[in-house]
Every structure is written in structure tokens, then in C-alpha cells.
Coordinates of C-alpha atoms in Angstrom, one line a residue:
Chain A
M1 CA 43.3 26.8 3.2
K2 CA 42.2 26.2 6.8
S3 CA 39.9 23.2 7.4
I4 CA 38.2 22.0 10.6
V5 CA 37.0 18.4 10.5
C6 CA 34.4 17.1 13.0
V7 CA 34.7 13.4 13.7
K8 CA 33.1 10.7 15.9
R9 CA 34.3 7.5 17.5
V10 CA 31.9 4.6 16.6
P11 CA 31.7 0.8 16.8
D12 CA 33.3 -0.9 13.8
T13 CA 30.7 -1.9 11.2
E14 CA 31.7 -5.5 11.4
T15 CA 30.9 -5.5 15.1
R16 CA 27.8 -7.3 16.5
V17 CA 26.2 -4.6 18.7
R18 CA 24.6 -5.6 22.1
I19 CA 22.3 -3.6 24.2
G20 CA 23.5 -2.6 27.6
A21 CA 21.7 -3.2 30.9
D22 CA 20.1 0.2 30.9
Q23 CA 18.3 -0.7 27.6
A24 CA 19.2 2.8 26.4
S25 CA 22.9 2.4 25.4
I26 CA 25.0 -0.3 23.9
D27 CA 27.3 -2.6 25.8
P28 CA 30.8 -1.4 24.9
S29 CA 32.6 -4.5 26.2
G30 CA 34.3 -6.4 23.4
V31 CA 33.3 -3.8 20.8
K32 CA 36.1 -2.5 18.6
F33 CA 35.7 1.3 18.1
V34 CA 37.0 3.1 15.1
L35 CA 37.0 6.5 13.4
N36 CA 33.6 6.8 11.7
P37 CA 34.2 5.6 8.1
Y38 CA 32.5 8.7 6.5
D39 CA 34.7 11.0 8.7
E40 CA 37.7 9.3 7.2
F41 CA 36.7 10.8 3.8
A42 CA 36.3 14.2 5.5
V43 CA 39.8 14.0 7.0
E44 CA 41.3 12.8 3.7
A45 CA 39.6 15.7 1.8
A46 CA 40.9 18.2 4.3
L47 CA 44.5 16.9 4.0
R48 CA 44.3 17.0 0.2
Q49 CA 43.1 20.6 0.2
K50 CA 46.0 21.5 2.4
E51 CA 48.5 19.6 0.2
A52 CA 47.1 21.1 -3.0
A53 CA 47.3 24.6 -1.6
G54 CA 50.8 24.0 -0.3
A55 CA 49.8 25.8 2.9
G56 CA 47.1 25.7 5.6
E57 CA 46.0 23.8 8.6
V58 CA 43.8 20.8 9.4
L59 CA 42.2 20.9 12.9
V60 CA 40.1 18.0 14.0
L61 CA 37.3 18.2 16.6
S62 CA 35.3 15.5 18.3
V63 CA 32.6 15.5 21.0
G64 CA 32.9 12.5 23.2
G65 CA 34.3 10.8 26.2
T66 CA 38.0 10.3 27.1
D67 CA 38.2 7.4 24.7
S68 CA 37.7 9.7 21.7
A69 CA 41.2 11.1 22.2
E70 CA 42.4 7.8 20.7
T71 CA 40.2 8.5 17.6
L72 CA 41.6 12.0 17.3
R73 CA 45.1 10.6 17.6
T74 CA 44.3 8.5 14.5
T75 CA 43.4 11.6 12.5
L76 CA 46.7 13.2 13.7
A77 CA 48.6 10.1 12.5
M78 CA 46.9 10.5 9.1
G79 CA 48.3 14.0 8.9
A80 CA 46.0 16.4 10.7
D81 CA 47.9 19.2 12.5
A82 CA 46.0 19.5 15.8
A83 CA 42.9 18.2 17.6
V84 CA 40.5 19.3 20.2
L85 CA 38.4 16.9 22.3
L86 CA 35.2 18.4 23.5
K87 CA 34.6 16.2 26.5
T88 CA 31.3 15.0 27.7
D89 CA 30.6 12.2 30.2
T90 CA 27.2 11.2 28.9
P91 CA 26.5 10.2 25.3
V92 CA 24.9 13.0 23.3
E93 CA 23.5 13.2 19.8
G94 CA 21.8 15.4 17.2
L95 CA 21.3 19.1 18.1
A96 CA 23.2 18.6 21.4
V97 CA 26.4 17.7 19.5
A98 CA 25.8 20.3 16.9
A99 CA 25.5 23.0 19.5
A100 CA 28.8 21.9 21.1
L101 CA 30.6 21.9 17.8
A102 CA 29.1 25.2 16.7
A103 CA 30.2 26.8 20.0
E104 CA 33.8 25.7 19.3
L105 CA 33.8 26.6 15.6
K106 CA 32.5 30.1 16.4
E107 CA 35.7 30.8 18.3
R108 CA 37.9 29.8 15.3
Q109 CA 38.7 31.0 11.8
F110 CA 38.2 28.5 9.0
D111 CA 37.4 28.1 5.3
L112 CA 35.9 24.7 5.4
A113 CA 34.1 22.8 8.1
L114 CA 34.0 19.1 7.0
F115 CA 32.0 16.2 8.3
G116 CA 31.2 12.7 7.4
M117 CA 27.7 12.6 5.9
K118 CA 26.6 10.5 8.9
A119 CA 27.9 8.5 11.8
V120 CA 27.3 4.8 11.5
D121 CA 26.1 4.4 15.1
D122 CA 23.0 6.6 15.4
D123 CA 22.7 7.0 11.6
L124 CA 21.1 10.4 12.2
Q125 CA 22.8 12.2 9.2
A126 CA 22.0 15.6 10.7
V127 CA 24.9 17.2 12.6
G128 CA 26.7 18.8 9.7
G129 CA 23.6 20.6 8.5
M130 CA 22.6 21.6 12.0
V131 CA 26.1 23.2 12.6
A132 CA 25.8 25.0 9.3
E133 CA 22.4 26.4 10.4
L134 CA 23.6 27.4 13.9
L135 CA 26.5 29.3 12.3
D136 CA 24.4 30.7 9.5
L137 CA 26.8 29.1 6.8
P138 CA 26.0 27.7 3.4
S139 CA 26.3 23.9 3.2
A140 CA 26.1 20.9 0.9
T141 CA 25.5 17.4 2.3
V142 CA 26.4 14.0 0.9
V143 CA 29.3 15.3 -1.2
T144 CA 31.4 12.9 -3.3
E145 CA 34.0 15.4 -4.5
F146 CA 34.7 19.2 -4.4
S147 CA 37.2 21.8 -5.5
V148 CA 38.1 25.2 -4.3
A149 CA 38.9 28.1 -6.6
H150 CA 38.6 31.9 -6.5
G151 CA 37.1 31.8 -3.1
K152 CA 34.3 29.4 -4.1
V153 CA 33.7 25.8 -3.6
T154 CA 32.2 23.6 -6.3
A155 CA 30.8 20.4 -4.8
R156 CA 29.2 17.3 -6.3
R157 CA 26.4 16.0 -4.2
E158 CA 24.6 12.6 -4.5
V159 CA 20.8 12.9 -5.1
E160 CA 18.3 10.3 -6.2
G161 CA 19.1 9.3 -9.8
G162 CA 22.0 11.8 -10.3
T163 CA 24.3 14.5 -9.1
E164 CA 23.8 18.1 -8.1
V165 CA 26.6 20.5 -8.8
V166 CA 26.5 23.1 -6.0
E167 CA 28.5 26.3 -5.8
L168 CA 29.2 27.6 -2.3
R169 CA 30.7 30.7 -0.8
L170 CA 33.5 30.3 1.7
P171 CA 33.5 29.6 4.6
C172 CA 31.1 26.7 4.2
V173 CA 30.1 23.3 5.6
L174 CA 30.4 20.1 3.6
T175 CA 29.4 16.6 4.6
L176 CA 31.3 13.9 2.7
T177 CA 30.4 10.5 1.4
K178 CA 32.4 7.9 -0.4
G179 CA 33.8 9.3 -3.6
A180 CA 37.0 10.9 -4.5
Y181 CA 38.6 10.7 -1.1
E182 CA 39.8 7.2 -0.5
P183 CA 41.4 7.6 3.0
R184 CA 45.2 7.1 3.4
Y185 CA 46.6 4.8 6.0
A186 CA 48.6 6.3 8.7
S187 CA 52.3 5.7 8.1
L188 CA 54.7 4.7 10.9
K189 CA 56.2 8.1 10.6
G190 CA 52.8 9.6 10.9
I191 CA 52.0 7.6 14.0
M192 CA 55.2 8.7 15.6
A193 CA 54.7 12.3 14.6
A194 CA 51.1 12.2 16.0
K195 CA 52.4 11.6 19.5
K196 CA 53.9 15.1 19.5
K197 CA 51.0 17.0 17.9
P198 CA 48.8 19.1 20.1
L199 CA 45.6 17.4 21.4
E200 CA 43.7 19.7 23.6
E201 CA 40.9 18.6 25.9
K202 CA 38.1 20.9 27.2
A203 CA 34.6 20.6 28.4
A204 CA 31.9 20.4 25.6
Q205 CA 29.2 23.1 25.7
V206 CA 26.6 20.5 25.0
G207 CA 23.2 21.8 24.0
D208 CA 19.7 20.4 24.3
A209 CA 19.0 17.7 21.7
G210 CA 15.2 18.1 21.9
T211 CA 15.0 14.3 21.8
R212 CA 15.3 11.6 24.4
L213 CA 16.2 8.0 23.7
Q214 CA 13.5 5.9 25.4
Q215 CA 14.6 2.5 24.6
L216 CA 16.7 0.2 22.5
S217 CA 15.6 -3.2 21.4
Y218 CA 16.6 -5.9 18.9
P219 CA 14.6 -5.9 15.7
P220 CA 12.7 -9.1 15.1
E221 CA 15.1 -11.7 13.5
R222 CA 14.3 -12.4 9.9
Q223 CA 13.1 -15.9 9.7
A224 CA 15.1 -18.1 7.4
G225 CA 12.9 -19.1 4.5
R226 CA 13.3 -22.1 2.3
I227 CA 15.6 -23.2 -0.4
V228 CA 13.4 -23.4 -3.4
G229 CA 15.7 -25.6 -5.3
Q230 CA 19.0 -26.1 -7.0
G231 CA 20.1 -24.4 -10.3
P232 CA 18.0 -22.8 -13.1
D233 CA 15.3 -25.4 -12.9
A234 CA 14.2 -24.0 -9.6
V235 CA 13.3 -20.6 -11.3
P236 CA 9.7 -21.4 -12.3
E237 CA 8.9 -22.5 -8.7
L238 CA 10.5 -19.3 -7.4
I239 CA 8.3 -17.2 -9.8
R240 CA 5.2 -19.1 -8.7
L241 CA 6.0 -18.4 -5.0
L242 CA 6.7 -14.8 -5.6
R243 CA 3.3 -14.5 -7.5
E244 CA 1.1 -16.7 -5.3
E245 CA 2.6 -16.6 -1.8
A246 CA 4.5 -13.3 -1.6
K247 CA 2.1 -11.7 -4.2
V248 CA 4.8 -9.3 -5.4
F249 CA 4.1 -9.7 -9.1
Chain B
M1 CA -5.2 25.8 13.5
P2 CA -2.7 23.2 14.7
G3 CA -1.8 20.5 12.3
I4 CA 0.7 18.1 10.8
F5 CA 3.1 19.6 8.3
A6 CA 4.0 17.4 5.3
F7 CA 6.9 18.5 3.1
V8 CA 6.1 17.6 -0.5
E9 CA 9.2 17.1 -2.5
A10 CA 9.2 18.5 -6.1
R11 CA 12.1 18.4 -8.4
E12 CA 12.3 20.2 -11.8
G13 CA 8.6 21.2 -11.5
E14 CA 7.3 17.7 -10.8
I15 CA 5.9 16.3 -7.6
R16 CA 8.0 13.3 -6.7
K17 CA 6.3 9.9 -6.0
V18 CA 7.6 9.9 -2.4
A19 CA 5.1 12.7 -1.6
G20 CA 2.3 10.2 -1.5
E21 CA 4.2 8.4 1.4
T22 CA 4.9 11.7 3.3
V23 CA 1.3 12.9 3.1
T24 CA -0.1 9.4 4.0
A25 CA 2.1 9.3 7.1
A26 CA 1.0 12.8 8.0
R27 CA -2.7 11.8 7.6
G28 CA -2.2 8.9 10.0
L29 CA -0.8 11.3 12.7
A30 CA -3.4 13.9 12.0
D31 CA -6.2 11.4 12.5
A32 CA -4.6 10.2 15.8
L33 CA -4.3 13.8 17.1
G34 CA -7.6 15.1 15.5
V35 CA -5.9 17.8 13.5
E36 CA -5.4 18.8 9.8
V37 CA -2.7 18.0 7.3
H38 CA -0.9 21.0 5.8
A39 CA 1.1 19.9 2.8
V40 CA 3.7 22.4 1.6
V41 CA 5.4 22.3 -1.8
L42 CA 8.1 24.7 -3.0
G43 CA 9.4 25.3 -6.5
A44 CA 9.4 27.6 -9.6
P45 CA 6.3 29.4 -10.8
G46 CA 3.9 26.9 -12.4
L47 CA 4.1 24.3 -9.7
R48 CA 0.5 25.2 -8.6
E49 CA -0.9 23.3 -11.6
R50 CA 0.8 20.1 -10.4
V51 CA -0.5 19.7 -6.9
G52 CA -4.1 18.5 -7.6
E53 CA -3.2 14.9 -6.5
L54 CA -2.2 15.7 -3.0
G55 CA -5.7 15.9 -1.6
K56 CA -6.2 12.3 -2.6
F57 CA -3.6 11.2 0.0
G58 CA -5.2 13.1 2.8
A59 CA -3.9 16.7 2.6
D60 CA -6.6 19.1 4.0
A61 CA -4.7 22.1 2.5
V62 CA -1.9 22.4 0.0
F63 CA 0.3 25.5 0.4
V64 CA 2.3 26.3 -2.7
G65 CA 5.4 28.5 -2.5
E66 CA 6.4 29.6 -6.0
S67 CA 9.6 31.6 -6.7
E68 CA 12.4 31.5 -9.2
A69 CA 14.6 31.4 -6.1
L70 CA 13.1 28.0 -5.2
A71 CA 13.4 26.5 -8.7
R72 CA 16.1 24.2 -7.4
Y73 CA 16.7 23.0 -3.9
S74 CA 18.4 25.5 -1.6
P75 CA 19.1 24.6 2.0
E76 CA 18.9 28.2 3.1
G77 CA 15.9 29.3 1.0
F78 CA 13.8 26.2 1.7
T79 CA 14.6 26.4 5.4
T80 CA 13.5 30.0 5.6
V81 CA 10.1 29.3 3.9
V82 CA 9.4 26.1 5.9
V83 CA 10.4 27.7 9.3
N84 CA 8.3 30.8 8.6
F85 CA 5.4 28.4 7.8
L86 CA 5.9 26.4 11.0
K87 CA 6.0 29.6 13.1
E88 CA 2.8 30.9 11.6
H89 CA 0.9 27.6 11.7
A90 CA 1.2 25.9 15.1
C91 CA 2.2 22.4 13.8
D92 CA 2.7 19.5 16.2
V93 CA 4.8 17.5 13.7
A94 CA 6.8 18.5 10.6
L95 CA 7.4 15.5 8.4
F96 CA 10.0 15.2 5.6
P97 CA 10.7 12.4 3.1
G98 CA 13.8 10.3 3.7
T99 CA 15.4 11.6 0.5
A100 CA 18.6 13.6 -0.2
M101 CA 16.4 16.8 0.0
G102 CA 14.4 15.8 3.0
K103 CA 17.4 14.7 5.0
D104 CA 19.2 17.9 4.2
L105 CA 16.3 20.2 5.0
G106 CA 15.0 18.5 8.1
P107 CA 18.1 19.0 10.3
R108 CA 18.4 22.7 9.2
V109 CA 14.7 23.3 10.1
A110 CA 15.1 21.6 13.5
A111 CA 18.3 23.6 14.3
R112 CA 16.7 26.9 13.4
L113 CA 13.7 26.1 15.6
G114 CA 15.9 24.6 18.3
V115 CA 13.9 21.4 18.4
G116 CA 14.6 17.7 18.2
Y117 CA 15.1 15.9 14.9
V118 CA 15.1 12.2 13.9
S119 CA 15.7 10.6 10.5
D120 CA 14.8 7.2 9.1
C121 CA 11.6 6.9 11.0
T122 CA 9.9 3.6 10.4
A123 CA 6.8 4.6 12.5
L124 CA 5.5 7.6 14.4
E125 CA 3.0 6.9 17.1
V126 CA 0.9 9.1 19.4
V127 CA 1.3 7.7 22.9
G128 CA -0.7 9.6 25.6
G129 CA -0.9 12.7 23.4
S130 CA 2.9 12.7 22.7
V131 CA 4.7 11.6 19.5
V132 CA 7.1 8.7 19.8
A133 CA 9.4 7.8 16.8
A134 CA 10.6 4.3 16.0
R135 CA 13.9 4.3 14.1
P136 CA 16.7 1.9 13.5
R137 CA 20.3 2.5 14.5
Y138 CA 23.6 0.8 13.6
A139 CA 22.1 0.3 10.1
G140 CA 19.3 -1.7 11.5
K141 CA 21.2 -4.0 13.9
I142 CA 19.3 -2.2 16.7
A143 CA 15.8 -0.6 16.9
S144 CA 15.0 2.4 19.0
R145 CA 12.2 4.5 20.3
V146 CA 12.7 8.2 20.7
E147 CA 10.5 10.9 22.4
F148 CA 10.6 14.6 22.0
T149 CA 10.9 17.4 24.5
G150 CA 9.4 20.2 22.4
T151 CA 7.3 20.9 19.3
P152 CA 7.2 20.8 16.5
V153 CA 8.6 17.3 16.3
V154 CA 10.8 17.3 13.2
A155 CA 11.2 13.9 11.5
A156 CA 12.3 12.4 8.2
M157 CA 10.5 9.1 7.3
R158 CA 12.4 6.2 5.9
T159 CA 11.4 5.8 2.2
N160 CA 9.3 2.8 1.3
V161 CA 8.0 2.0 4.8
V162 CA 4.7 3.9 4.4
T163 CA 2.5 2.8 1.6
A164 CA 0.8 5.7 -0.1
K165 CA -2.9 5.3 0.6
E166 CA -5.9 7.2 -0.7
S167 CA -7.8 9.1 1.9
R168 CA -9.5 12.0 0.1
R169 CA -9.5 15.4 1.7
A170 CA -10.2 18.8 0.3
G171 CA -6.6 19.5 -0.7
E172 CA -7.5 23.2 -1.0
V173 CA -4.7 25.0 -2.7
R174 CA -3.4 28.1 -1.2
Q175 CA -0.5 30.4 -2.2
L176 CA 2.4 31.0 0.1
D177 CA 4.1 34.4 0.0
V178 CA 7.8 33.9 -0.8
A179 CA 10.1 36.9 -0.7
L180 CA 13.5 35.4 -1.5
N181 CA 16.3 36.3 -3.8
A182 CA 18.7 33.5 -4.9
A183 CA 21.5 36.0 -5.0
D184 CA 21.4 36.0 -1.2
F185 CA 22.0 32.3 -0.9
G186 CA 25.5 31.1 -0.1
A187 CA 25.0 27.8 -1.9
I188 CA 23.4 27.5 -5.3
V189 CA 22.7 24.4 -7.4
R190 CA 24.3 25.2 -10.8
E191 CA 23.5 22.0 -12.5
I192 CA 21.7 18.6 -12.1
Q193 CA 23.3 15.8 -13.9
A194 CA 21.1 12.8 -14.3
A195 CA 22.6 9.4 -14.0
A196 CA 22.7 7.4 -17.2
G197 CA 19.3 6.0 -18.3
E198 CA 16.9 7.6 -15.9
K199 CA 17.8 5.0 -13.3
L200 CA 15.7 4.4 -10.2
D201 CA 17.6 5.1 -6.9
V202 CA 18.4 2.0 -4.9
G203 CA 17.1 3.7 -1.8
E204 CA 13.7 4.4 -3.3
A205 CA 13.0 1.6 -5.7
P206 CA 10.3 -1.0 -4.8
V207 CA 12.5 -3.8 -6.1
V208 CA 16.3 -4.0 -5.7
V209 CA 18.6 -6.4 -7.6
S210 CA 21.9 -6.5 -5.8
G211 CA 25.1 -8.2 -6.8
G212 CA 28.3 -9.1 -5.0
R213 CA 31.7 -10.8 -5.5
G214 CA 29.9 -13.8 -7.0
L215 CA 29.5 -11.8 -10.2
R216 CA 33.3 -12.3 -10.7
E217 CA 33.8 -9.2 -12.8
P218 CA 32.2 -5.8 -13.4
A219 CA 30.9 -6.5 -16.9
N220 CA 28.8 -9.3 -15.5
F221 CA 26.5 -6.8 -13.7
K222 CA 24.9 -6.6 -17.2
L223 CA 23.0 -9.7 -16.0
L224 CA 21.5 -7.8 -13.1
E225 CA 20.8 -4.8 -15.2
D226 CA 18.8 -7.0 -17.6
L227 CA 16.9 -8.6 -14.7
A228 CA 16.2 -5.1 -13.3
A229 CA 15.0 -4.0 -16.7
A230 CA 12.7 -7.0 -17.0
L231 CA 11.2 -6.3 -13.6
G232 CA 10.6 -2.7 -14.7
N233 CA 10.5 -1.1 -11.2
A234 CA 13.9 -2.2 -10.0
A235 CA 17.2 -0.6 -9.2
V236 CA 20.6 -2.3 -9.2
G237 CA 22.4 -2.5 -5.9
A238 CA 25.8 -3.7 -4.9
S239 CA 27.7 -5.1 -1.9
R240 CA 30.5 -3.2 -0.2
A241 CA 33.1 -5.6 -1.6
V242 CA 32.3 -4.8 -5.2
V243 CA 32.0 -1.0 -4.5
D244 CA 35.4 -1.1 -2.8
A245 CA 36.8 -2.9 -5.8
G246 CA 35.5 -0.1 -8.0
W247 CA 33.1 -2.3 -9.9
R248 CA 30.1 -0.2 -9.1
P249 CA 29.4 3.4 -7.8
H250 CA 29.0 4.0 -4.1
A251 CA 25.5 5.4 -4.9
E252 CA 24.4 1.7 -5.4
Q253 CA 26.0 0.3 -2.2
V254 CA 23.6 -1.4 0.2
G255 CA 24.8 -1.8 3.8
Q256 CA 26.1 0.0 6.8
T257 CA 28.5 2.3 4.8
G258 CA 26.0 2.6 2.0
K259 CA 22.3 2.8 1.8
T260 CA 19.8 1.1 4.1
V261 CA 16.9 0.0 1.9
S262 CA 13.4 -1.3 2.5
P263 CA 12.1 -2.5 -0.8
Q264 CA 9.1 -4.8 -1.4
L265 CA 11.5 -7.3 -3.0
Y266 CA 15.3 -7.7 -2.7
F267 CA 17.4 -10.0 -4.8
A268 CA 20.8 -10.8 -3.3
I269 CA 22.8 -12.4 -6.2
G270 CA 26.2 -13.7 -5.5
I271 CA 26.3 -12.0 -2.1
S272 CA 27.4 -14.1 0.9
G273 CA 25.7 -11.8 3.4
A274 CA 28.3 -10.0 5.6
I275 CA 26.8 -8.6 8.8
Q276 CA 27.1 -5.0 7.5
H277 CA 25.3 -5.9 4.3
L278 CA 22.5 -7.7 6.1
A279 CA 22.0 -4.7 8.3
G280 CA 21.3 -2.6 5.2
M281 CA 18.5 -4.8 3.7
R282 CA 17.0 -6.6 6.7
T283 CA 13.7 -4.6 6.5
A284 CA 13.1 -5.6 2.9
R285 CA 9.6 -7.2 2.7
Y286 CA 10.8 -10.3 0.7
V287 CA 14.4 -11.4 0.1
V288 CA 15.4 -13.8 -2.6
A289 CA 19.0 -15.2 -2.5
V290 CA 21.0 -16.8 -5.3
N291 CA 24.3 -18.3 -4.2
K292 CA 26.4 -21.3 -5.1
D293 CA 27.3 -21.8 -1.4
P294 CA 24.4 -23.4 0.5
E295 CA 26.0 -22.3 3.8
A296 CA 26.1 -18.6 2.8
P297 CA 24.7 -16.5 5.7
I298 CA 22.4 -14.7 3.2
F299 CA 20.2 -17.9 3.1
K300 CA 19.5 -17.4 6.8
V301 CA 17.6 -14.1 6.1
A302 CA 16.2 -15.0 2.7
D303 CA 12.5 -15.9 2.2
Y304 CA 13.4 -17.9 -0.9
G305 CA 16.7 -19.2 -2.0
I306 CA 18.2 -20.9 -5.0
V307 CA 21.5 -22.7 -4.6
G308 CA 23.5 -22.9 -7.8
D309 CA 25.4 -21.0 -10.5
L310 CA 24.1 -17.5 -10.8
F311 CA 25.3 -17.3 -14.4
E312 CA 22.7 -20.0 -15.3
I313 CA 20.0 -18.9 -12.8
V314 CA 19.8 -15.2 -13.4
P315 CA 19.3 -15.3 -17.2
R316 CA 16.6 -17.9 -16.7
L317 CA 15.0 -15.6 -14.1
T318 CA 15.1 -12.7 -16.4
E319 CA 13.6 -14.8 -19.2
E320 CA 10.7 -16.0 -17.0
I321 CA 10.0 -12.5 -15.7
R322 CA 9.9 -11.2 -19.3
K323 CA 7.4 -13.9 -20.2
L324 CA 5.3 -13.0 -17.2
R325 CA 5.3 -9.3 -18.2
N326 CA 4.2 -10.2 -21.7
E327 CA 1.3 -12.3 -20.6

């Protein structure tokens, strides 16, 4: 089983994000960057596939700046075999990233191309599906769990009010969400081993995103409202306010 | 004839409620650009009988693609039909709902056409003849405006940000020719398993009742399920802490590594209000917080707060809402 996992370096979700001087990017100073949480599930899923099959390879790709090498090193410490950084000096998103990943994937053999279902920075939730389209591969997005047997993948996908069970031909693209793949921590041994694993860097063949970020701004702060009261006796007043002021009932 | 394309979501032969939002959003853009709304709906034969309502929300024409191959959602099949439609009808904008289906289909359509795509749009405006999308990033910590370098503009709307509005147009029904065979698809939906009790999805429900660590143990979520049931149109949500602890499924998680929601009314029960949770619910219209700690950050974003023991407050709330419903 050969898997290629595509990952992204993103600000930690606990981080307070500030807008940079150009009004079109965030100020990275003081921000802790991590492996995108959804991508952790994808890495974990790939490692488990390899372990279950008793053979195979897990290669990790990332499109980003030099700093993304550190994120790739994290995935190597988790147990991935090799990594490739597709380098770009300017931040890119959407179809531009998908084009760079698709160009690299096209040069390689794989059974599974795995992604996190979205990156928690731009929240676009699009790159996995775009790569599938550019490579003309079947895909399932927002997958909680999957299995591979007899050359087919059976994936469980979250939809409104339930689960779709999707059967896919190999090779295919899956984007992962939280579910069966609670990510492992890198062991000390893994961290040491990661230093010797191959991490190649090459220029990304970035495409045209078809979009241009005009401007970032802070959303209006929610105004603190009022404390209606203490304990259950405040409930009738709350109901009155919801009816008469908010008019939601 | 140029126009605005609106993807109307149908599942198991039924038009989904979100379609009213998608067509309403398309109507707004069509009026700004002086063009027509083309609604497209795909599914198994028989769907044609179900599309009568769409003219009400402002569709000038409703194109129905019926095929056994489209009975269930197929990324490949749906992309092919939508892209063929968009190539034939010069559409300025292609709008999709912010659902599992819409957010799967939109990126594929954009990639096949080689055009830009945005998700989670909270507004689409026409500025000097061009479309500009407003969308949050970092789960709502930052707002952004995005422009497009080509057409059609492909965008998925955030659910619950557009209110379906009546604006009657002809809604003339036309048949789309579909020549697809499901055997050609590399991915097939074999089964759809409904969650227990026909639950509303937390991302779509007009009211969300979320619980956190303050509930103390998983069984106590029964209190929130009862409140949701009394409200009638509510879904149960959960904080990251209780999802990580395995108390509730991830599908219910609200926040940066869960769902970003925009309901009319959001109850935060026993949730202190970590930054990544606040990011996921900040665009709710009204927020009600119940917490025993008067200093909890959730009160800083709540319109109405009650300080106290949720185990006393929530049952009372449920009881009062039941009374109100019975009036």
C-alpha cells in the first residue's frame, strides 16, 4: 500500500491571529505554527494502512515556504518514510496549490492520496477534491474511516444527518476528518529517526488560483450582552427577552 | 443567455430546504447584474414532480437532470453534468450550498473549468460589474474579501446566512439531457445510514444547543437533547473538550476543528468559551450562555446570560419552552 499524504503548516487553533501591515496576510510574529489538525488524521490513516498491510510506503508532500520543512519533519517523526517540500515564496491557496500537488502526484505511483478535509487557516475545504479532479481520480471527502480490500476502498463520509458509505476504485483521493484516526505522538525514537529520513526540496509548479485576496479585516466584535439573572428563577425573564426583544420564538 | 447558476440540492428524491437559500442568493446577484437565475437539480427519474417550489424563490428556469446514475450523489457524475451546463449557458456565477454535497461538488467544478472557488461565503456583492465574495477565515477570527480573475465565479454559500425569500419568477421546468452510466464512476455511494432519530445537522439547524465540560458526564447530554426536542428546530452541539473526551461524536463539534455555525439562536451550556469555540459560533444571531462561572469568557459574547447551576436551569428552560409551545 503506497500512500501520499498532502499536508499544510497552519497557525495553532489556540492562537490569536493578527492581520499584517499589508492587510492581505497575517502577522506571523509570535504565532505558533503546527501541522494542520485534519492532516494529522490523514498521516495517521496512511501509517495504519502501511502497518496493516505489513508493507508499503508513506510519502508526505507540502506546498509552502522553507518553514514548512519543519512541519514535514513532524510527519517523518510520526513514522512517514519520506517527504517532499514543494517550495513557494508567496502564500498560495485553492486551485494554485492543487495544481502544484497534482503536478507532483502525476510523477509518482500511489494507491491513496490522503488530505485533511480542510486547512484551519483559509478554511477553504477544496484542495483534495480539486487534486482528484485534476488527476481524474475518484474521491470521497470528509471521511471518518475507511478500509481497503480487494483493490477497493470503502469509506464512511459525514453528511448532514448521517453517513454515506462510498466504494472507490484505487488509486483514489480521500480527505479525512476526525473519526477513527486519533493521531499518534512522535516518539523520541521517531524524532531521532526523522533526522535521517529523506526530505527533498524543489520548486512548486504553482498554478493560477483564479482568485485574489483583496483584504483581510477583523469581524465586528460581538457585544457582550447582559446577565439576565442567577439560577433557574431567571428563566422566565430569559424567555420573555427571547420572545419580545430577540423575537426568536 | 448569461445568468446565475444555482445548484439545488436534492437527496433521496427530495429537494432539501437549503435550496431556498441558494436560489434566493442567486436571485440577489441576478438582479444586481440584470440576468436570469438558472436552477439546476439532479437526481433519479421522478424528481421533476418535486421542483414546483423553486420559482417561488426566484428561479427563472429550473433545469432537471434525471438519471438512475444520479440517484445518489456522485462527484464525477454531478461534476460532468454541471460543467456541461455551465459551458453551454454562459453563467457569470455558479452557486452551491455550503453542505457536504455542495462543498464536495464546487471544488471539482472549479478545477475542471480552471476557475477560482471560494467556500463559506457570507455575502457576494457586485462591485463595478465584478463579483466580490466575503468569507471568514481562521474559523471566523478574520474576515476576508476575495475577487475573481475569471468566470464563472464558483462559490459555496455558508448555510444559514441567507434567509430564503419569496420572489416569484416563472420557474419554467426544462429537462436536461443526461448520458451517464454509474458503472463508469470510480466512486459509488453504496448506502446512506441515517443518524439516529432523524436529527438535524448542527451546521444547518436554525437553533443549536451546545454543551461542554460543565455537563460533567456524557449521560447528562440528555438534558440538552430534551431542550432541543422542546425547541423543535434545534440540533445538539458540543465543545471540543467533550468531543475529545469521547462524550459526543465529532459531527456535533462546534469550533475551529469542528463546524462553524450561524444559527438564529445558539445556547452555550456549561461551555467556558475557548477561543477556538468562540470562532465557530460567533456569527450566531443570538447567543444564550448558561454557566456557573460569572467570569467565563462565553459571557463576553453572549446576548443573554444566566449564571448558575445548569442542572437546575436547563430543565426549567425546557419546561418553560414546552409551555410556550403548548400555548
